[in-house]
Amino acid sequence: MCNFKQTNNKLMNLKNLTSLLFLLLISANIFCQSNLDKKIRINVHVVGLQDNEKYYLNSVNKAGIDSALVNDETLSFLYHGEPNAFIISTKPDMGSDGSNKLLAMFISGEGDITIRGHADSLQNIAISGSKVNDEIMSFNEKIYMPLRNTLNSIPFSDTEKRDSIENKITSSCKTFIEQHSNSYSGLLILYQQILNKDFTEKEAKMLLTLFEHNYKDSYYFKTCIEILDNVKQIEVGKQAPNFSSLDINSKVVTLSDYKGKYVLVEFWSSWCGPCISEMPFLVNAYNEYKNKGFEIIGVSLDTNRDKWKRTIKEKNLSWTQISDFKGQQNEIAMLYCVSAIPSSFLINPEGVIIEINLREYQLTKKLEEIFSK
């Protein structure tokens, strides 16, 4: 969840990006039309912007949804779709390197949006006009981030305390969903939790019924149903679907070649912030257990080969890396019903899925359990 402060006279902090906004950006397809689609105007007035500088309105699925040149410190964008997460930057992508200046990130609602601030203090940019943004950011500021910060302060070795806080986070999300069943914000949080597999199938379906009256024709409602239906084919206890692809050296890699070992199939991308933040944990796990029968196959949803290879080198990702460079249409990701990244599947030596989406210390704990026998 992105750590933005609540808007409407409160501030949005661009420096603290957490999982919600990234999940929405990397997994949503705002261009699936429905009767909930709206034409939304985004009006920007930021003191200090330079005339004729070009900015883009982006989501990961659709770079350069609209563009505008600064005129008298103002910009104006237009899009047609359902509420979603967006980024405004000087390049038609969501990267945040030095060459791509970020102006604002936000979740749209069903009405026009106004963005105001000063170029010298973008962390203080204020966004108004989106009830969805306000509700999610308020939840983020008052409930989610305090719990997340508490979790981050607990040593990975203290699994009992960490599990307790993670359960509180899931419970808080459930409460928010129930209290916002008449708002798109509740559906977005439910979508996130379903992607994370934080609810059982039964829990998720019960919560989804809360939105059936108002949002059954929306992209997110339909996608939640699709995910819940598809995930039955890819679950713990099922045989992992076999696949083949080319690695970084253009050699064929096939999952079945790894039978006899524990394999973590890790879906990621060089443009995915949460993916990159988890890489040090994977590096440590791989270095500790690679000589004991543990392997990782990194499946990238990149489209840029050079950036993919550069990231692998910079992050010291020494395990097998494959990609077909089809982005969201990556064939292996589609085979495994991956709707958001990072996503992972731990497969035993017999080729059976034994864990899904083990994050950070959870993976370390599981590997310790496996290899201490």
CSV table of C-alpha atoms in Angstrom, one decimal:
chain,number,residue,atom,x,y,z
A,1,MET,CA,0.0,0.0,0.0
A,2,CYS,CA,1.4,3.4,-0.9
A,3,ASN,CA,2.3,5.5,2.1
A,4,PHE,CA,0.6,8.7,1.0
A,5,LYS,CA,-1.0,11.0,3.5
A,6,GLN,CA,-4.7,11.7,3.2
A,7,THR,CA,-5.6,14.4,0.7
A,8,ASN,CA,-8.1,17.3,0.9
A,9,ASN,CA,-5.9,19.6,2.9
A,10,LYS,CA,-3.5,16.8,3.9
A,11,LEU,CA,-0.3,15.9,2.2
A,12,MET,CA,0.8,13.1,-0.1
A,13,ASN,CA,4.4,11.8,0.4
A,14,LEU,CA,6.0,10.6,-2.8
A,15,LYS,CA,9.0,9.2,-1.0
A,16,ASN,CA,7.3,6.4,0.8
A,17,LEU,CA,5.8,3.9,-1.8
A,18,THR,CA,4.4,0.7,-0.4
A,19,SER,CA,2.4,-2.2,-1.9
A,20,LEU,CA,-1.1,-1.0,-2.7
A,21,LEU,CA,-0.5,1.6,-5.4
A,22,PHE,CA,2.2,-0.6,-7.0
A,23,LEU,CA,-0.2,-3.6,-7.0
A,24,LEU,CA,-2.9,-1.5,-8.7
A,25,LEU,CA,-0.4,-0.1,-11.2
A,26,ILE,CA,1.2,-3.4,-12.2
A,27,SER,CA,-1.9,-5.5,-12.3
A,28,ALA,CA,-4.9,-3.5,-13.4
A,29,ASN,CA,-6.2,-3.0,-16.9
A,30,ILE,CA,-8.2,0.2,-16.9
A,31,PHE,CA,-9.1,-0.2,-20.5
A,32,CYS,CA,-11.6,-3.0,-20.0
A,33,GLN,CA,-14.7,-1.0,-20.8
A,34,SER,CA,-17.8,-1.2,-18.5
A,35,ASN,CA,-20.8,1.0,-17.8
A,36,LEU,CA,-18.9,2.4,-14.8
A,37,ASP,CA,-16.4,4.1,-17.1
A,38,LYS,CA,-16.1,7.9,-16.6
A,39,LYS,CA,-14.4,10.6,-18.5
A,40,ILE,CA,-12.1,12.2,-15.9
A,41,ARG,CA,-10.3,15.5,-16.2
A,42,ILE,CA,-7.1,15.9,-14.1
A,43,ASN,CA,-6.2,19.5,-13.6
A,44,VAL,CA,-2.7,20.3,-12.3
A,45,HIS,CA,-1.4,23.6,-11.0
A,46,VAL,CA,2.1,23.3,-9.5
A,47,VAL,CA,4.1,26.5,-8.9
A,48,GLY,CA,7.5,26.3,-10.4
A,49,LEU,CA,6.8,24.1,-13.3
A,50,GLN,CA,8.7,25.1,-16.5
A,51,ASP,CA,6.7,26.1,-19.5
A,52,ASN,CA,6.7,23.6,-22.4
A,53,GLU,CA,8.0,20.8,-20.2
A,54,LYS,CA,6.2,17.6,-21.2
A,55,TYR,CA,4.5,15.3,-18.7
A,56,TYR,CA,2.6,12.0,-19.1
A,57,LEU,CA,-0.3,10.3,-17.4
A,58,ASN,CA,0.6,6.6,-17.0
A,59,SER,CA,-0.3,3.3,-15.7
A,60,VAL,CA,2.0,0.3,-16.1
A,61,ASN,CA,-0.4,-1.3,-18.6
A,62,LYS,CA,-0.7,1.8,-20.6
A,63,ALA,CA,2.2,4.2,-20.9
A,64,GLY,CA,1.3,7.6,-22.1
A,65,ILE,CA,-2.4,7.5,-21.6
A,66,ASP,CA,-2.3,11.2,-22.1
A,67,SER,CA,0.3,13.9,-22.3
A,68,ALA,CA,0.5,17.7,-21.8
A,69,LEU,CA,2.9,20.5,-22.0
A,70,VAL,CA,3.2,22.9,-19.1
A,71,ASN,CA,1.5,26.2,-19.8
A,72,ASP,CA,1.7,28.9,-17.1
A,73,GLU,CA,2.4,26.3,-14.4
A,74,THR,CA,-0.6,24.2,-15.3
A,75,LEU,CA,-1.3,20.8,-16.9
A,76,SER,CA,-4.5,19.1,-17.9
A,77,PHE,CA,-5.0,15.4,-18.6
A,78,LEU,CA,-8.0,13.3,-19.7
A,79,TYR,CA,-8.7,9.6,-19.4
A,80,HIS,CA,-11.7,7.4,-19.9
A,81,GLY,CA,-12.1,4.5,-17.4
A,82,GLU,CA,-12.9,3.2,-14.0
A,83,PRO,CA,-11.2,4.4,-10.8
A,84,ASN,CA,-7.6,3.3,-10.8
A,85,ALA,CA,-4.1,4.2,-9.8
A,86,PHE,CA,-2.0,6.6,-11.9
A,87,ILE,CA,1.4,8.4,-12.0
A,88,ILE,CA,2.3,11.7,-13.6
A,89,SER,CA,5.9,11.9,-14.7
A,90,THR,CA,8.2,13.3,-17.4
A,91,LYS,CA,8.5,9.9,-19.2
A,92,PRO,CA,5.8,7.5,-20.4
A,93,ASP,CA,6.5,4.9,-17.8
A,94,MET,CA,6.4,4.5,-14.0
A,95,GLY,CA,10.2,4.4,-13.4
A,96,SER,CA,11.6,6.7,-10.8
A,97,ASP,CA,15.2,6.9,-11.9
A,98,GLY,CA,17.0,10.3,-12.1
A,99,SER,CA,15.9,10.9,-15.7
A,100,ASN,CA,12.2,10.4,-14.9
A,101,LYS,CA,10.8,13.1,-12.7
A,102,LEU,CA,7.7,12.1,-10.7
A,103,LEU,CA,5.1,14.8,-10.2
A,104,ALA,CA,2.2,12.9,-8.5
A,105,MET,CA,0.7,9.5,-7.8
A,106,PHE,CA,-2.9,9.1,-7.0
A,107,ILE,CA,-6.0,6.9,-7.1
A,108,SER,CA,-8.8,8.4,-9.2
A,109,GLY,CA,-12.5,8.4,-8.3
A,110,GLU,CA,-15.6,9.1,-10.4
A,111,GLY,CA,-15.1,12.8,-10.7
A,112,ASP,CA,-12.5,15.4,-11.9
A,113,ILE,CA,-9.3,15.7,-9.9
A,114,THR,CA,-7.3,18.8,-8.9
A,115,ILE,CA,-3.6,18.6,-8.0
A,116,ARG,CA,-1.9,21.6,-6.4
A,117,GLY,CA,1.5,22.2,-5.0
A,118,HIS,CA,5.0,23.6,-5.5
A,119,ALA,CA,7.7,22.1,-7.6
A,120,ASP,CA,10.2,22.6,-4.7
A,121,SER,CA,8.2,20.5,-2.3
A,122,LEU,CA,6.4,17.8,-4.2
A,123,GLN,CA,6.0,15.8,-1.0
A,124,ASN,CA,3.4,18.4,-0.1
A,125,ILE,CA,1.3,18.1,-3.2
A,126,ALA,CA,-2.4,18.0,-2.4
A,127,ILE,CA,-5.0,16.1,-4.3
A,128,SER,CA,-8.7,16.7,-4.2
A,129,GLY,CA,-11.8,15.4,-6.0
A,130,SER,CA,-11.3,11.7,-5.4
A,131,LYS,CA,-13.3,10.2,-2.5
A,132,VAL,CA,-11.7,6.8,-3.3
A,133,ASN,CA,-8.2,8.3,-2.9
A,134,ASP,CA,-9.2,10.0,0.4
A,135,GLU,CA,-10.7,6.8,1.9
A,136,ILE,CA,-7.7,4.6,1.0
A,137,MET,CA,-5.1,7.1,2.0
A,138,SER,CA,-6.8,7.7,5.3
A,139,PHE,CA,-6.8,4.0,6.0
A,140,ASN,CA,-3.2,3.8,4.9
A,141,GLU,CA,-2.1,6.7,7.2
A,142,LYS,CA,-4.2,5.8,10.3
A,143,ILE,CA,-4.2,2.0,10.3
A,144,TYR,CA,-2.2,0.2,7.7
A,145,MET,CA,1.2,2.0,7.9
A,146,PRO,CA,1.3,2.0,11.7
A,147,LEU,CA,0.8,-1.8,11.7
A,148,ARG,CA,3.3,-2.1,8.8
A,149,ASN,CA,5.9,-0.1,10.7
A,150,THR,CA,5.4,-2.2,13.7
A,151,LEU,CA,5.9,-5.3,11.6
A,152,ASN,CA,9.1,-3.9,10.2
A,153,SER,CA,10.5,-3.3,13.6
A,154,ILE,CA,10.1,-6.9,14.7
A,155,PRO,CA,13.1,-9.2,14.1
A,156,PHE,CA,12.5,-11.8,11.4
A,157,SER,CA,13.4,-14.5,14.0
A,158,ASP,CA,10.3,-13.5,16.1
A,159,THR,CA,7.8,-15.3,13.9
A,160,GLU,CA,5.1,-15.4,16.5
A,161,LYS,CA,5.0,-11.6,16.9
A,162,ARG,CA,5.3,-11.1,13.1
A,163,ASP,CA,2.4,-13.5,12.4
A,164,SER,CA,0.3,-11.7,15.0
A,165,ILE,CA,0.8,-8.3,13.3
A,166,GLU,CA,0.2,-9.7,9.8
A,167,ASN,CA,-3.0,-11.2,11.1
A,168,LYS,CA,-4.0,-7.7,12.4
A,169,ILE,CA,-3.2,-6.2,9.0
A,170,THR,CA,-5.4,-8.7,7.3
A,171,SER,CA,-8.2,-8.2,9.8
A,172,SER,CA,-8.0,-4.4,9.4
A,173,CYS,CA,-8.3,-4.8,5.7
A,174,LYS,CA,-11.4,-7.0,6.1
A,175,THR,CA,-13.0,-4.4,8.4
A,176,PHE,CA,-12.2,-1.6,5.9
A,177,ILE,CA,-13.8,-3.6,3.1
A,178,GLU,CA,-16.9,-4.3,5.1
A,179,GLN,CA,-17.3,-0.7,6.1
A,180,HIS,CA,-16.8,0.6,2.6
A,181,SER,CA,-19.0,-1.9,0.7
A,182,ASN,CA,-20.7,1.0,-1.0
A,183,SER,CA,-17.5,2.5,-2.2
A,184,TYR,CA,-15.0,1.6,-4.9
A,185,SER,CA,-12.3,1.9,-2.3
A,186,GLY,CA,-13.5,-1.2,-0.5
A,187,LEU,CA,-13.5,-3.1,-3.8
A,188,LEU,CA,-9.9,-2.0,-4.5
A,189,ILE,CA,-8.7,-3.2,-1.1
A,190,LEU,CA,-10.5,-6.5,-1.6
A,191,TYR,CA,-8.9,-6.8,-5.0
A,192,GLN,CA,-5.5,-6.3,-3.4
A,193,GLN,CA,-6.1,-8.9,-0.7
A,194,ILE,CA,-7.3,-11.4,-3.2
A,195,LEU,CA,-4.1,-10.8,-5.3
A,196,ASN,CA,-2.1,-11.3,-2.1
A,197,LYS,CA,-4.1,-14.5,-1.2
A,198,ASP,CA,-4.6,-13.0,2.3
A,199,PHE,CA,-8.2,-14.4,2.4
A,200,THR,CA,-9.4,-17.9,1.9
A,201,GLU,CA,-11.5,-18.5,-1.2
A,202,LYS,CA,-14.6,-18.7,1.0
A,203,GLU,CA,-13.8,-15.5,2.8
A,204,ALA,CA,-13.0,-13.6,-0.4
A,205,LYS,CA,-16.3,-14.8,-2.1
A,206,MET,CA,-18.4,-13.7,0.9
A,207,LEU,CA,-16.8,-10.3,0.9
A,208,LEU,CA,-17.2,-10.0,-2.9
A,209,THR,CA,-21.0,-10.4,-2.5
A,210,LEU,CA,-21.0,-7.1,-0.6
A,211,PHE,CA,-20.1,-5.3,-3.9
A,212,GLU,CA,-22.4,-7.3,-6.2
A,213,HIS,CA,-25.2,-4.7,-6.3
A,214,ASN,CA,-23.2,-1.7,-7.2
A,215,TYR,CA,-20.1,-3.0,-8.9
A,216,LYS,CA,-20.9,-6.4,-10.6
A,217,ASP,CA,-20.2,-4.9,-14.0
A,218,SER,CA,-16.9,-3.3,-13.0
A,219,TYR,CA,-13.5,-4.5,-14.1
A,220,TYR,CA,-12.3,-5.1,-10.6
A,221,PHE,CA,-15.4,-7.2,-9.6
A,222,LYS,CA,-15.1,-9.3,-12.7
A,223,THR,CA,-11.4,-9.7,-12.2
A,224,CYS,CA,-11.8,-10.8,-8.6
A,225,ILE,CA,-14.2,-13.5,-9.8
A,226,GLU,CA,-11.8,-14.6,-12.5
A,227,ILE,CA,-8.9,-14.8,-10.1
A,228,LEU,CA,-10.8,-16.9,-7.6
A,229,ASP,CA,-11.9,-19.3,-10.4
A,230,ASN,CA,-8.5,-19.6,-11.9
A,231,VAL,CA,-6.6,-20.0,-8.7
A,232,LYS,CA,-8.2,-23.4,-8.1
A,233,GLN,CA,-6.0,-24.7,-10.9
A,234,ILE,CA,-2.8,-23.4,-9.3
A,235,GLU,CA,-2.9,-24.1,-5.6
A,236,VAL,CA,-0.9,-26.0,-2.9
A,237,GLY,CA,-1.0,-29.7,-3.5
A,238,LYS,CA,-1.4,-29.4,-7.3
A,239,GLN,CA,1.3,-30.4,-9.8
A,240,ALA,CA,3.2,-27.3,-11.0
A,241,PRO,CA,2.5,-26.7,-14.7
A,242,ASN,CA,5.6,-27.4,-16.7
A,243,PHE,CA,7.1,-24.6,-18.8
A,244,SER,CA,10.1,-23.7,-21.0
A,245,SER,CA,11.7,-20.4,-21.9
A,246,LEU,CA,15.0,-18.8,-22.8
A,247,ASP,CA,17.4,-17.7,-20.1
A,248,ILE,CA,19.7,-14.6,-20.1
A,249,ASN,CA,22.2,-16.6,-22.3
A,250,SER,CA,19.4,-17.7,-24.7
A,251,LYS,CA,19.5,-21.2,-23.5
A,252,VAL,CA,16.3,-23.2,-23.0
A,253,VAL,CA,15.2,-23.6,-19.4
A,254,THR,CA,12.5,-26.2,-18.6
A,255,LEU,CA,10.9,-26.6,-15.1
A,256,SER,CA,10.9,-30.4,-15.4
A,257,ASP,CA,14.7,-30.4,-15.6
A,258,TYR,CA,14.7,-29.3,-11.9
A,259,LYS,CA,12.9,-32.3,-10.6
A,260,GLY,CA,14.6,-33.7,-7.5
A,261,LYS,CA,15.2,-30.2,-6.1
A,262,TYR,CA,13.2,-27.6,-4.3
A,263,VAL,CA,12.5,-24.8,-6.8
A,264,LEU,CA,11.1,-21.3,-6.1
A,265,VAL,CA,9.5,-19.9,-9.2
A,266,GLU,CA,9.7,-16.1,-8.6
A,267,PHE,CA,7.7,-13.7,-10.8
A,268,TRP,CA,9.1,-10.2,-10.8
A,269,SER,CA,10.1,-7.3,-13.0
A,270,SER,CA,12.9,-4.6,-13.0
A,271,TRP,CA,10.2,-1.9,-12.8
A,272,CYS,CA,8.4,-3.4,-9.8
A,273,GLY,CA,9.5,-1.7,-6.6
A,274,PRO,CA,8.2,-4.3,-4.1
A,275,CYS,CA,10.0,-7.0,-6.2
A,276,ILE,CA,13.3,-5.2,-6.0
A,277,SER,CA,13.0,-4.6,-2.3
A,278,GLU,CA,12.7,-8.4,-1.7
A,279,MET,CA,15.8,-9.3,-3.8
A,280,PRO,CA,18.3,-9.1,-0.8
A,281,PHE,CA,16.2,-11.8,1.0
A,282,LEU,CA,16.3,-14.0,-2.1
A,283,VAL,CA,20.0,-13.5,-2.6
A,284,ASN,CA,20.7,-14.6,1.0
A,285,ALA,CA,18.3,-17.6,0.8
A,286,TYR,CA,19.9,-18.7,-2.5
A,287,ASN,CA,23.4,-18.4,-1.3
A,288,GLU,CA,22.6,-20.3,1.9
A,289,TYR,CA,20.7,-23.2,0.3
A,290,LYS,CA,21.8,-23.5,-3.3
A,291,ASN,CA,24.3,-26.3,-2.5
A,292,LYS,CA,21.7,-28.2,-0.5
A,293,GLY,CA,19.1,-28.7,-3.2
A,294,PHE,CA,17.4,-25.3,-3.6
A,295,GLU,CA,17.1,-23.4,-6.9
A,296,ILE,CA,15.3,-20.3,-8.0
A,297,ILE,CA,13.9,-19.6,-11.4
A,298,GLY,CA,13.2,-15.9,-11.9
A,299,VAL,CA,10.4,-15.2,-14.4
A,300,SER,CA,10.5,-11.6,-15.5
A,301,LEU,CA,7.5,-9.6,-16.8
A,302,ASP,CA,9.9,-7.1,-18.3
A,303,THR,CA,9.6,-5.9,-21.9
A,304,ASN,CA,13.0,-4.2,-22.0
A,305,ARG,CA,15.8,-6.8,-22.3
A,306,ASP,CA,18.6,-4.3,-21.6
A,307,LYS,CA,17.0,-3.0,-18.4
A,308,TRP,CA,16.3,-6.6,-17.3
A,309,LYS,CA,19.9,-7.7,-17.8
A,310,ARG,CA,21.2,-4.6,-16.1
A,311,THR,CA,19.0,-5.1,-13.0
A,312,ILE,CA,20.1,-8.8,-12.8
A,313,LYS,CA,23.7,-7.7,-12.7
A,314,GLU,CA,23.2,-4.7,-10.3
A,315,LYS,CA,21.3,-6.8,-7.8
A,316,ASN,CA,23.6,-9.8,-8.0
A,317,LEU,CA,20.8,-12.2,-9.0
A,318,SER,CA,22.9,-15.2,-9.8
A,319,TRP,CA,20.1,-17.8,-10.2
A,320,THR,CA,18.4,-18.8,-13.4
A,321,GLN,CA,16.5,-15.9,-15.1
A,322,ILE,CA,14.0,-16.2,-17.9
A,323,SER,CA,11.7,-13.9,-19.8
A,324,ASP,CA,9.7,-13.8,-23.0
A,325,PHE,CA,9.5,-10.0,-22.8
A,326,LYS,CA,5.8,-9.9,-23.3
A,327,GLY,CA,5.2,-7.9,-20.1
A,328,GLN,CA,1.7,-8.5,-18.6
A,329,GLN,CA,1.2,-11.2,-21.3
A,330,ASN,CA,4.1,-13.3,-20.2
A,331,GLU,CA,3.0,-16.8,-21.0
A,332,ILE,CA,4.3,-18.4,-17.9
A,333,ALA,CA,2.7,-15.8,-15.7
A,334,MET,CA,-0.6,-16.4,-17.5
A,335,LEU,CA,-0.1,-20.2,-17.0
A,336,TYR,CA,0.3,-19.7,-13.3
A,337,CYS,CA,-2.6,-17.2,-13.1
A,338,VAL,CA,-0.3,-14.5,-11.8
A,339,SER,CA,-2.2,-11.2,-11.5
A,340,ALA,CA,0.3,-9.2,-9.5
A,341,ILE,CA,4.0,-9.3,-8.7
A,342,PRO,CA,6.0,-10.2,-6.7
A,343,SER,CA,4.5,-13.6,-6.8
A,344,SER,CA,6.1,-17.0,-6.1
A,345,PHE,CA,5.5,-20.7,-6.0
A,346,LEU,CA,7.7,-23.1,-4.0
A,347,ILE,CA,7.8,-26.5,-5.7
A,348,ASN,CA,9.0,-29.8,-4.1
A,349,PRO,CA,11.3,-32.3,-5.7
A,350,GLU,CA,8.3,-34.2,-7.0
A,351,GLY,CA,7.1,-31.1,-8.9
A,352,VAL,CA,4.2,-30.4,-6.5
A,353,ILE,CA,3.4,-26.8,-5.3
A,354,ILE,CA,3.9,-26.7,-1.5
A,355,GLU,CA,3.8,-23.0,-0.8
A,356,ILE,CA,2.6,-19.8,-2.6
A,357,ASN,CA,3.8,-16.3,-2.1
A,358,LEU,CA,6.2,-16.8,0.8
A,359,ARG,CA,7.5,-13.4,1.6
A,360,GLU,CA,10.8,-12.5,3.1
A,361,TYR,CA,11.2,-14.2,6.5
A,362,GLN,CA,8.4,-16.7,5.6
A,363,LEU,CA,10.6,-18.1,2.9
A,364,THR,CA,13.6,-18.2,5.2
A,365,LYS,CA,11.6,-20.1,7.8
A,366,LYS,CA,10.3,-22.6,5.3
A,367,LEU,CA,13.7,-23.3,3.9
A,368,GLU,CA,15.1,-23.8,7.4
A,369,GLU,CA,12.3,-26.3,8.1
A,370,ILE,CA,13.0,-28.2,4.8
A,371,PHE,CA,16.8,-28.4,5.0
A,372,SER,CA,17.1,-29.0,8.8
A,373,LYS,CA,15.5,-32.5,8.4
